[in-house]
């Protein structure tokens, strides 16, 4: 049973000193006691006018604090913010530090809500949320869960407004909904922090987001230069800039010219060489009837067996000297003589691995 007092060690009782000694006053259960015991003595008999005024002020102050606390707990849009945008990663207790750092604590401290507004970090944060949805959702605390879904809500609204990166968010929501379905069906076998009804409401919200993204229509701009007006060599250069095969396939559906350019064997060969090693080619070699290598089919076949190479505009960094995780733009109080030599970029999977015990 949760305590109602301001101190976690207190059972929620208020004591008033009188001439006969200390009297216990449970103001929040006054109505209940008056129903069960008609002989209950009123506070006006126990207290004099000065004491009653002090007690009334204390009661109002306590009620105001409790109302704000309950509002903070129940408000799902509330997010915790911290002045420092870095976190010390420690896995065991030392003389200087006790306890350990959890994934949920790091998720709360590193300000991912602002990171999604930066185009360099957007893909990185989405990938990180996707990895958490696949394997680490049950390790998040209640506050971390609120922050997770608040950030996810901001990401969905951003995509609906600017129509950018909808496929990334669709994949994220698909993985998250699949995980939640499994956890909700297996409730009791797995540990879900929070009420099961809250998780069901979250699943319904995810399904609503998926429907909104499915109905997303990109508005056509009739004024100005379009892709059809560009020469072939410029269109070809655009295709060679993509690092994701699905982006090439999607762009090839825009015009017949782009469809022809997107089937270029050299384009898919370069993409395979960028993401995978030559030893992996030999294990999944796909040849056509004429004996040519089908690089496009090989790319999607290799993608099922091996993780593609990750590319991000900006990532979190880890200081090996201070054991601190931080955004490079924000920095951290490093004590090393040459701080830049201690920094190393942290991939989304490495971020998850840092908090595995």
Coordinates of C-alpha atoms in Angstrom, one line a residue:
X1 CA 0.0 0.0 0.0
X2 CA 1.6 3.3 -1.0
X3 CA 2.2 5.9 1.7
X4 CA 0.3 9.2 1.6
X5 CA 2.9 11.2 3.5
X6 CA 5.4 13.6 2.1
X7 CA 8.2 11.5 3.5
X8 CA 8.5 7.9 2.1
X9 CA 9.0 6.5 5.6
X10 CA 5.8 8.2 7.0
X11 CA 2.4 6.4 6.9
X12 CA 0.7 9.7 6.2
X13 CA -0.3 10.7 9.7
X14 CA -0.4 14.3 11.0
X15 CA 0.1 14.9 14.8
X16 CA -1.1 17.9 16.7
X17 CA 0.3 18.8 20.2
X18 CA -2.5 19.6 22.7
X19 CA -2.7 20.0 26.5
X20 CA -3.5 16.3 26.9
X21 CA -0.6 15.2 24.7
X22 CA -0.1 14.5 21.0
X23 CA -3.3 13.8 19.0
X24 CA -3.3 12.1 15.6
X25 CA -5.4 13.9 12.9
X26 CA -6.1 12.1 9.6
X27 CA -7.7 14.9 7.7
X28 CA -8.0 13.0 4.4
X29 CA -10.0 10.2 6.0
X30 CA -12.3 12.5 7.9
X31 CA -15.4 11.8 5.8
X32 CA -14.8 8.0 6.0
X33 CA -14.4 8.1 9.8
X34 CA -17.5 10.2 10.2
X35 CA -19.5 7.6 8.4
X36 CA -18.2 4.7 10.4
X37 CA -18.0 6.4 13.8
X38 CA -20.8 9.0 14.5
X39 CA -19.0 9.9 17.8
X40 CA -15.9 11.2 16.0
X41 CA -14.5 14.3 17.8
X42 CA -14.3 17.3 15.4
X43 CA -11.0 19.1 15.0
X44 CA -12.5 22.3 16.4
X45 CA -12.8 20.6 19.8
X46 CA -9.3 19.3 19.8
X47 CA -7.6 22.5 18.5
X48 CA -7.8 26.1 19.6
X49 CA -8.2 28.9 17.0
X50 CA -4.4 29.4 16.5
X51 CA -3.6 25.7 16.1
X52 CA -6.6 25.2 13.8
X53 CA -5.3 28.0 11.5
X54 CA -1.8 26.4 11.4
X55 CA -3.3 23.0 10.7
X56 CA -5.5 24.4 8.0
X57 CA -2.6 26.0 6.3
X58 CA -0.5 22.8 6.5
X59 CA -3.4 20.8 5.1
X60 CA -3.8 23.2 2.2
X61 CA -0.1 23.1 1.5
X62 CA -0.1 19.3 1.6
X63 CA -3.1 19.0 -0.6
X64 CA -1.6 21.4 -3.2
X65 CA 1.6 19.4 -3.3
X66 CA -0.2 16.1 -3.6
X67 CA -2.4 17.4 -6.4
X68 CA 0.7 18.6 -8.3
X69 CA 2.4 15.3 -7.7
X70 CA -0.7 13.3 -8.9
X71 CA -1.0 15.5 -12.0
X72 CA 2.7 14.9 -12.8
X73 CA 2.2 11.1 -12.5
X74 CA -1.0 11.0 -14.5
X75 CA -0.1 13.5 -17.2
X76 CA 1.3 11.3 -20.0
X77 CA 2.6 14.3 -21.9
X78 CA 5.0 15.2 -19.0
X79 CA 8.6 14.6 -19.8
X80 CA 11.7 14.9 -17.5
X81 CA 14.3 17.4 -18.5
X82 CA 17.8 17.7 -17.1
X83 CA 20.3 20.6 -17.4
X84 CA 23.2 18.3 -18.3
X85 CA 22.9 16.6 -21.6
X86 CA 25.3 13.8 -20.7
X87 CA 25.3 10.8 -18.3
X88 CA 28.1 8.9 -16.5
X89 CA 27.9 5.3 -17.4
X90 CA 28.9 3.0 -14.5
X91 CA 27.9 -0.6 -14.1
X92 CA 28.9 -1.3 -10.6
X93 CA 29.4 0.5 -7.3
X94 CA 32.7 2.1 -6.4
X95 CA 33.9 4.2 -3.4
X96 CA 32.9 7.4 -5.3
X97 CA 29.7 6.2 -6.8
X98 CA 27.0 3.8 -5.6
X99 CA 24.5 1.9 -7.8
X100 CA 24.6 1.7 -11.5
X101 CA 23.2 3.4 -14.6
X102 CA 20.2 2.0 -16.4
X103 CA 19.0 2.3 -20.0
X104 CA 15.9 4.2 -18.9
X105 CA 18.0 6.7 -16.9
X106 CA 20.2 7.3 -20.0
X107 CA 17.1 7.7 -22.2
X108 CA 15.8 10.4 -19.8
X109 CA 19.0 12.3 -19.5
X110 CA 20.2 12.6 -23.1
X111 CA 17.5 14.9 -24.5
X112 CA 16.3 12.8 -27.4
X113 CA 13.2 15.1 -27.7
X114 CA 15.4 17.9 -29.0
X115 CA 17.6 15.6 -31.1
X116 CA 14.7 14.6 -33.4
X117 CA 14.5 18.2 -34.5
X118 CA 18.0 18.0 -35.9
X119 CA 18.0 16.3 -39.3
X120 CA 21.5 14.9 -38.6
X121 CA 20.3 13.0 -35.6
X122 CA 16.8 12.1 -36.7
X123 CA 17.7 8.7 -38.3
X124 CA 19.9 7.8 -35.3
X125 CA 17.2 8.4 -32.8
X126 CA 14.6 6.4 -34.8
X127 CA 17.0 3.5 -35.1
X128 CA 17.6 3.6 -31.4
X129 CA 13.9 3.6 -30.6
X130 CA 13.5 0.7 -32.9
X131 CA 16.2 -1.4 -31.1
X132 CA 14.6 -0.6 -27.8
X133 CA 11.2 -1.6 -29.1
X134 CA 12.6 -5.0 -30.3
X135 CA 14.4 -6.1 -27.1
X136 CA 14.6 -3.5 -24.3
X137 CA 11.1 -2.3 -23.9
X138 CA 10.5 -4.2 -20.6
X139 CA 13.7 -2.7 -19.1
X140 CA 12.3 0.9 -19.2
X141 CA 11.1 2.5 -16.0
X142 CA 7.7 4.2 -15.8
X143 CA 9.2 7.7 -16.4
X144 CA 11.3 6.4 -19.3
X145 CA 8.2 4.8 -20.9
X146 CA 6.5 8.2 -20.8
X147 CA 9.5 9.9 -22.4
X148 CA 9.7 7.1 -25.0
X149 CA 6.1 7.4 -26.2
X150 CA 6.2 11.2 -26.0
X151 CA 9.2 11.3 -28.3
X152 CA 7.6 8.8 -30.5
X153 CA 4.5 11.0 -30.7
X154 CA 6.6 14.0 -31.7
X155 CA 8.3 11.9 -34.4
X156 CA 5.0 10.8 -35.9
X157 CA 3.6 14.3 -35.9
X158 CA 6.8 15.6 -37.5
X159 CA 6.6 13.0 -40.3
X160 CA 2.9 13.8 -40.8
X161 CA 3.7 17.5 -41.1
X162 CA 6.8 17.5 -43.3
X163 CA 6.2 14.2 -45.1
X164 CA 9.9 13.1 -44.7
X165 CA 11.1 9.6 -43.7
X166 CA 7.7 7.9 -43.5
X167 CA 9.1 4.5 -44.2
X168 CA 11.5 4.6 -41.2
X169 CA 8.6 5.4 -38.9
X170 CA 6.4 2.7 -40.4
X171 CA 9.1 0.1 -39.7
X172 CA 9.5 1.4 -36.2
X173 CA 5.8 1.2 -35.4
X174 CA 5.5 -2.2 -36.9
X175 CA 8.3 -3.6 -34.7
X176 CA 6.8 -1.8 -31.7
X177 CA 3.3 -3.1 -32.2
X178 CA 4.6 -6.7 -32.8
X179 CA 6.5 -6.5 -29.5
X180 CA 3.6 -5.1 -27.6
X181 CA 1.2 -7.8 -28.9
X182 CA 3.5 -10.5 -27.8
X183 CA 4.1 -8.9 -24.3
X184 CA 0.3 -8.2 -23.8
X185 CA -0.6 -11.8 -24.8
X186 CA 2.1 -13.2 -22.5
X187 CA 1.3 -11.0 -19.5
X188 CA 2.3 -12.8 -16.4
X189 CA 5.2 -14.6 -18.1
X190 CA 7.0 -11.3 -19.0
X191 CA 7.5 -8.2 -16.8
X192 CA 5.7 -5.1 -18.0
X193 CA 6.2 -2.1 -15.9
X194 CA 2.8 -0.4 -15.5
X195 CA -0.9 -1.3 -15.7
X196 CA -1.9 -3.7 -18.5
X197 CA -4.7 -1.3 -19.5
X198 CA -2.1 1.5 -20.1
X199 CA -0.2 -0.8 -22.5
X200 CA -3.4 -1.7 -24.3
X201 CA -4.1 2.1 -24.8
X202 CA -0.6 2.6 -26.1
X203 CA -1.1 -0.2 -28.5
X204 CA -4.3 1.4 -29.8
X205 CA -2.4 4.7 -30.2
X206 CA 0.3 2.9 -32.2
X207 CA -2.4 1.4 -34.5
X208 CA -3.9 4.8 -35.0
X209 CA -0.5 6.2 -35.9
X210 CA 0.0 3.4 -38.4
X211 CA -3.4 4.2 -40.0
X212 CA -2.5 7.9 -40.3
X213 CA 0.8 7.1 -41.9
X214 CA -0.9 4.7 -44.3
X215 CA -3.3 7.5 -45.4
X216 CA -0.5 10.0 -45.8
X217 CA -0.6 11.8 -49.1
X218 CA 2.3 13.8 -50.4
X219 CA 1.1 17.0 -52.0
X220 CA 2.4 17.7 -55.5
X221 CA 4.1 21.0 -56.2
X222 CA 3.3 22.1 -59.7
X223 CA 5.4 25.3 -59.7
X224 CA 9.2 25.2 -60.2
X225 CA 11.7 22.7 -61.4
X226 CA 10.9 18.9 -61.1
X227 CA 13.0 15.7 -61.4
X228 CA 11.7 15.2 -64.9
X229 CA 13.4 18.5 -66.0
X230 CA 16.8 17.4 -64.8
X231 CA 19.3 15.8 -67.3
X232 CA 20.1 12.1 -67.1
X233 CA 23.6 12.4 -65.6
X234 CA 22.2 14.5 -62.7
X235 CA 19.4 12.0 -62.1
X236 CA 22.0 9.2 -62.1
X237 CA 24.1 11.1 -59.6
X238 CA 21.1 11.5 -57.3
X239 CA 20.6 7.7 -57.3
X240 CA 24.2 7.0 -56.6
X241 CA 23.9 9.2 -53.4
X242 CA 21.4 6.8 -51.8
X243 CA 22.7 4.3 -49.3
X244 CA 19.4 2.4 -48.9
X245 CA 18.1 0.1 -51.6
X246 CA 14.5 0.8 -50.8
X247 CA 15.0 4.5 -51.4
X248 CA 16.3 3.7 -54.9
X249 CA 13.3 1.4 -55.6
X250 CA 10.8 4.1 -54.4
X251 CA 12.4 6.8 -56.5
X252 CA 12.3 4.5 -59.5
X253 CA 8.5 4.5 -59.3
X254 CA 8.3 8.3 -59.9
X255 CA 8.9 8.4 -63.6
X256 CA 9.8 5.9 -66.4
X257 CA 13.2 7.5 -66.8
X258 CA 14.0 7.0 -63.1
X259 CA 12.7 3.5 -63.3
X260 CA 15.2 2.7 -66.1
X261 CA 18.1 4.3 -64.2
X262 CA 17.2 2.5 -60.9
X263 CA 17.8 -0.9 -62.6
X264 CA 21.4 -0.1 -63.5
X265 CA 23.6 -3.1 -62.5
X266 CA 26.6 -0.9 -61.6
X267 CA 24.4 1.1 -59.2
X268 CA 23.4 -2.1 -57.3
X269 CA 26.9 -3.5 -57.4
X270 CA 28.3 -0.4 -55.8
X271 CA 25.6 -0.5 -53.1
X272 CA 26.4 -4.2 -52.3
X273 CA 30.1 -3.3 -52.1
X274 CA 29.3 -0.4 -49.7
X275 CA 27.3 -2.5 -47.3
X276 CA 28.8 -6.0 -47.5
X277 CA 32.1 -7.8 -47.7
X278 CA 33.3 -9.9 -50.6
X279 CA 33.2 -13.1 -48.5
X280 CA 29.5 -12.6 -48.0
X281 CA 29.0 -12.2 -51.8
X282 CA 30.3 -15.7 -52.4
X283 CA 27.9 -17.3 -49.9
X284 CA 24.8 -15.7 -51.5
X285 CA 25.8 -15.4 -55.2
X286 CA 22.8 -15.1 -57.5
X287 CA 23.3 -15.5 -61.2
X288 CA 21.0 -14.8 -64.2
X289 CA 20.3 -17.2 -67.0
X290 CA 23.1 -15.5 -69.0
X291 CA 25.6 -16.0 -66.1
X292 CA 25.6 -12.3 -65.0
X293 CA 25.4 -11.5 -61.3
X294 CA 22.0 -10.1 -60.2
X295 CA 23.3 -7.4 -57.9
X296 CA 19.8 -6.1 -57.1
X297 CA 18.6 -9.4 -55.9
X298 CA 21.8 -10.1 -54.1
X299 CA 21.5 -6.8 -52.2
X300 CA 18.1 -7.7 -50.7
X301 CA 19.2 -11.3 -50.1
X302 CA 22.3 -10.2 -48.2
X303 CA 20.2 -7.7 -46.2
X304 CA 18.2 -10.6 -44.8
X305 CA 21.4 -12.4 -43.5
X306 CA 23.7 -9.5 -42.6
X307 CA 23.2 -6.1 -41.0
X308 CA 23.8 -3.3 -43.5
X309 CA 26.4 -0.6 -42.9
X310 CA 25.0 2.2 -40.7
X311 CA 25.4 5.8 -41.8
X312 CA 24.3 8.7 -39.6
X313 CA 24.9 12.5 -39.8
X314 CA 25.5 12.7 -36.0
X315 CA 25.7 10.2 -33.2
X316 CA 26.2 10.0 -29.4
X317 CA 29.8 9.9 -28.3
X318 CA 31.4 8.0 -25.5
X319 CA 34.4 9.4 -23.6
X320 CA 36.7 6.5 -22.6
X321 CA 38.6 8.6 -20.1
X322 CA 35.5 9.8 -18.2
X323 CA 33.0 7.0 -19.0
X324 CA 30.5 9.6 -20.0
X325 CA 27.9 9.4 -22.8
X326 CA 27.1 12.7 -24.5
X327 CA 26.2 14.6 -27.7
X328 CA 29.3 16.0 -29.2
X329 CA 27.7 19.5 -29.7
X330 CA 26.7 19.7 -26.0
X331 CA 30.1 18.4 -24.7
X332 CA 30.8 17.2 -21.2
X333 CA 33.3 18.2 -18.4
X334 CA 36.2 16.1 -19.6
X335 CA 39.4 16.0 -17.5
X336 CA 41.7 14.4 -20.1
X337 CA 44.7 16.3 -21.4
X338 CA 43.6 15.6 -25.0
X339 CA 39.8 15.1 -24.9
X340 CA 39.3 14.5 -28.6
X341 CA 41.5 11.4 -28.5
X342 CA 39.2 9.9 -25.9
X343 CA 35.9 10.3 -27.9
X344 CA 34.4 7.5 -29.9
X345 CA 31.1 7.5 -31.8
X346 CA 28.4 5.2 -30.4
X347 CA 26.2 3.3 -32.8
X348 CA 22.6 2.5 -31.7
X349 CA 23.5 -1.1 -31.0
X350 CA 26.5 -0.1 -29.0
X351 CA 24.3 2.3 -27.0
X352 CA 22.1 -0.7 -26.0
X353 CA 25.1 -2.9 -25.2
X354 CA 26.5 -0.3 -22.8
X355 CA 23.6 -0.9 -20.4
X356 CA 23.5 -4.7 -20.6
X357 CA 24.6 -6.4 -17.4

